[in-house]
């Protein structure tokens, strides 16, 4: 599938040396090489429902970063508002930049202005708690701990983590997947998927170049591990003396039944995560333009129940893939094969 | 008495467990006093919050004689299944009322209902004592007061173990 980035813009990115997007230029160069010259004029105009997906296209977020100053009280002290200059506090500025990157993906690629689609402020609190080993979405804001310094560094160190948290807000405003069991694992999966896409979009990475890691860079050097999770190879993100081994299943036969973690929502998300990454890699190109659109369409279709199972979610992704890309498309086939690969039953025939 | 604490969930999905043998502690009396303050029967169901920790706290045997009616409403909805952890060697001394499931099961099927705090029914006055383990599952924001004090005390007394998720389905 051809990229929808107009070639003249690819040219510009390929020639630019913007240090913020070191890989975007490279990705644009590669995308240009892949395009058959004869097809170039055909893909310049964007369809109205497919806004420009240029990685450095600006958007208009309204960010508000607060500092909990080591306490567990929210929201904390407001320290940086939209348009204000960097504070010099790394966590504050990383959160500010990460929210901007996430807003840009949703706005420029999916035409969604902020979490609610209506420009709601993006609020985050950093320095939450003491040595707090977590980040979460509390229904109103994203909250980031500094980590204990032994296993975790600060949770704002990973763009995919910031995107993950903001995506929880998007899910809450769209499909409202209940945070328990399979629907909860889907809620987690959606956050990982868009968290990964935010990072790929900011870096200009295509599906082959992408790491498909969630939370790369939040472990200290003492940990034997690459990241919190691997979407492509669940169960392989870390294997460490202290931390143990990544427990995520990669296939339905290994689905984990547990009372804890709301029914293993952070574990079983590995199964749909792998289906998503496999489909993206099979299609190749920029994942936000293929599986990203299909998953976003699924999330906003209004057809998912709050208690959706893996099979119901998968069926809706197939439906959306066919609607957007056609019954004979590579996209539809790749999504179907992704689900089949992880043991989630889907209709063999196209609908 | 044994105190078991486990923390699950969180963005990373890592599971930590702590185990303290209260009788071995030099200040065992203070532990007992604290544990007796814990309102085991006053944990309203909490809406799950994305990526927050879930705390599971258990004392066995129970710190005091427990009223049967209280025990029936004590465990939160998702928490009614008995599940002795591998480390637990102490047998629960009684099973006279091992099925306090009705209330929990009723709350479990209506997913949306669980997001609204449910008033706890008042303690009935029964005579049959119950010394089964006392256990509660708390959302992170419910971990306050004596719950929090107990967890803090456990964490300063012993190092956590990292364990695989409990009870994976047979492959
Ligand atoms: Zn999450």
CSV table of C-alpha atoms and ligand atoms in Angstrom, one decimal, chain A residues 135 164-165 168 179 187-188 191-192 229 266, chain B residues 10-11 50-51, ligand 1:
chain,number,residue,atom,x,y,z
A,135,UNK,CA,2.1,5.5,35.8
A,164,UNK,CA,-0.3,4.4,26.5
A,165,UNK,CA,-1.7,6.5,29.4
A,168,UNK,CA,-6.6,5.0,28.2
A,179,UNK,CA,-11.3,-3.1,32.9
A,187,UNK,CA,-8.3,-2.0,27.0
A,188,UNK,CA,-4.7,-2.5,27.8
A,191,UNK,CA,-3.2,1.5,25.0
A,192,UNK,CA,-0.1,-0.4,24.0
A,229,UNK,CA,6.5,-5.5,27.0
A,266,UNK,CA,-1.6,-6.5,31.7
B,10,UNK,CA,0.2,-1.4,37.6
B,11,UNK,CA,1.4,-0.4,34.2
B,50,UNK,CA,-6.5,1.8,34.6
B,51,UNK,CA,-2.9,0.9,35.5
C,1,LIG,ZN1,-2.7,0.6,30.9
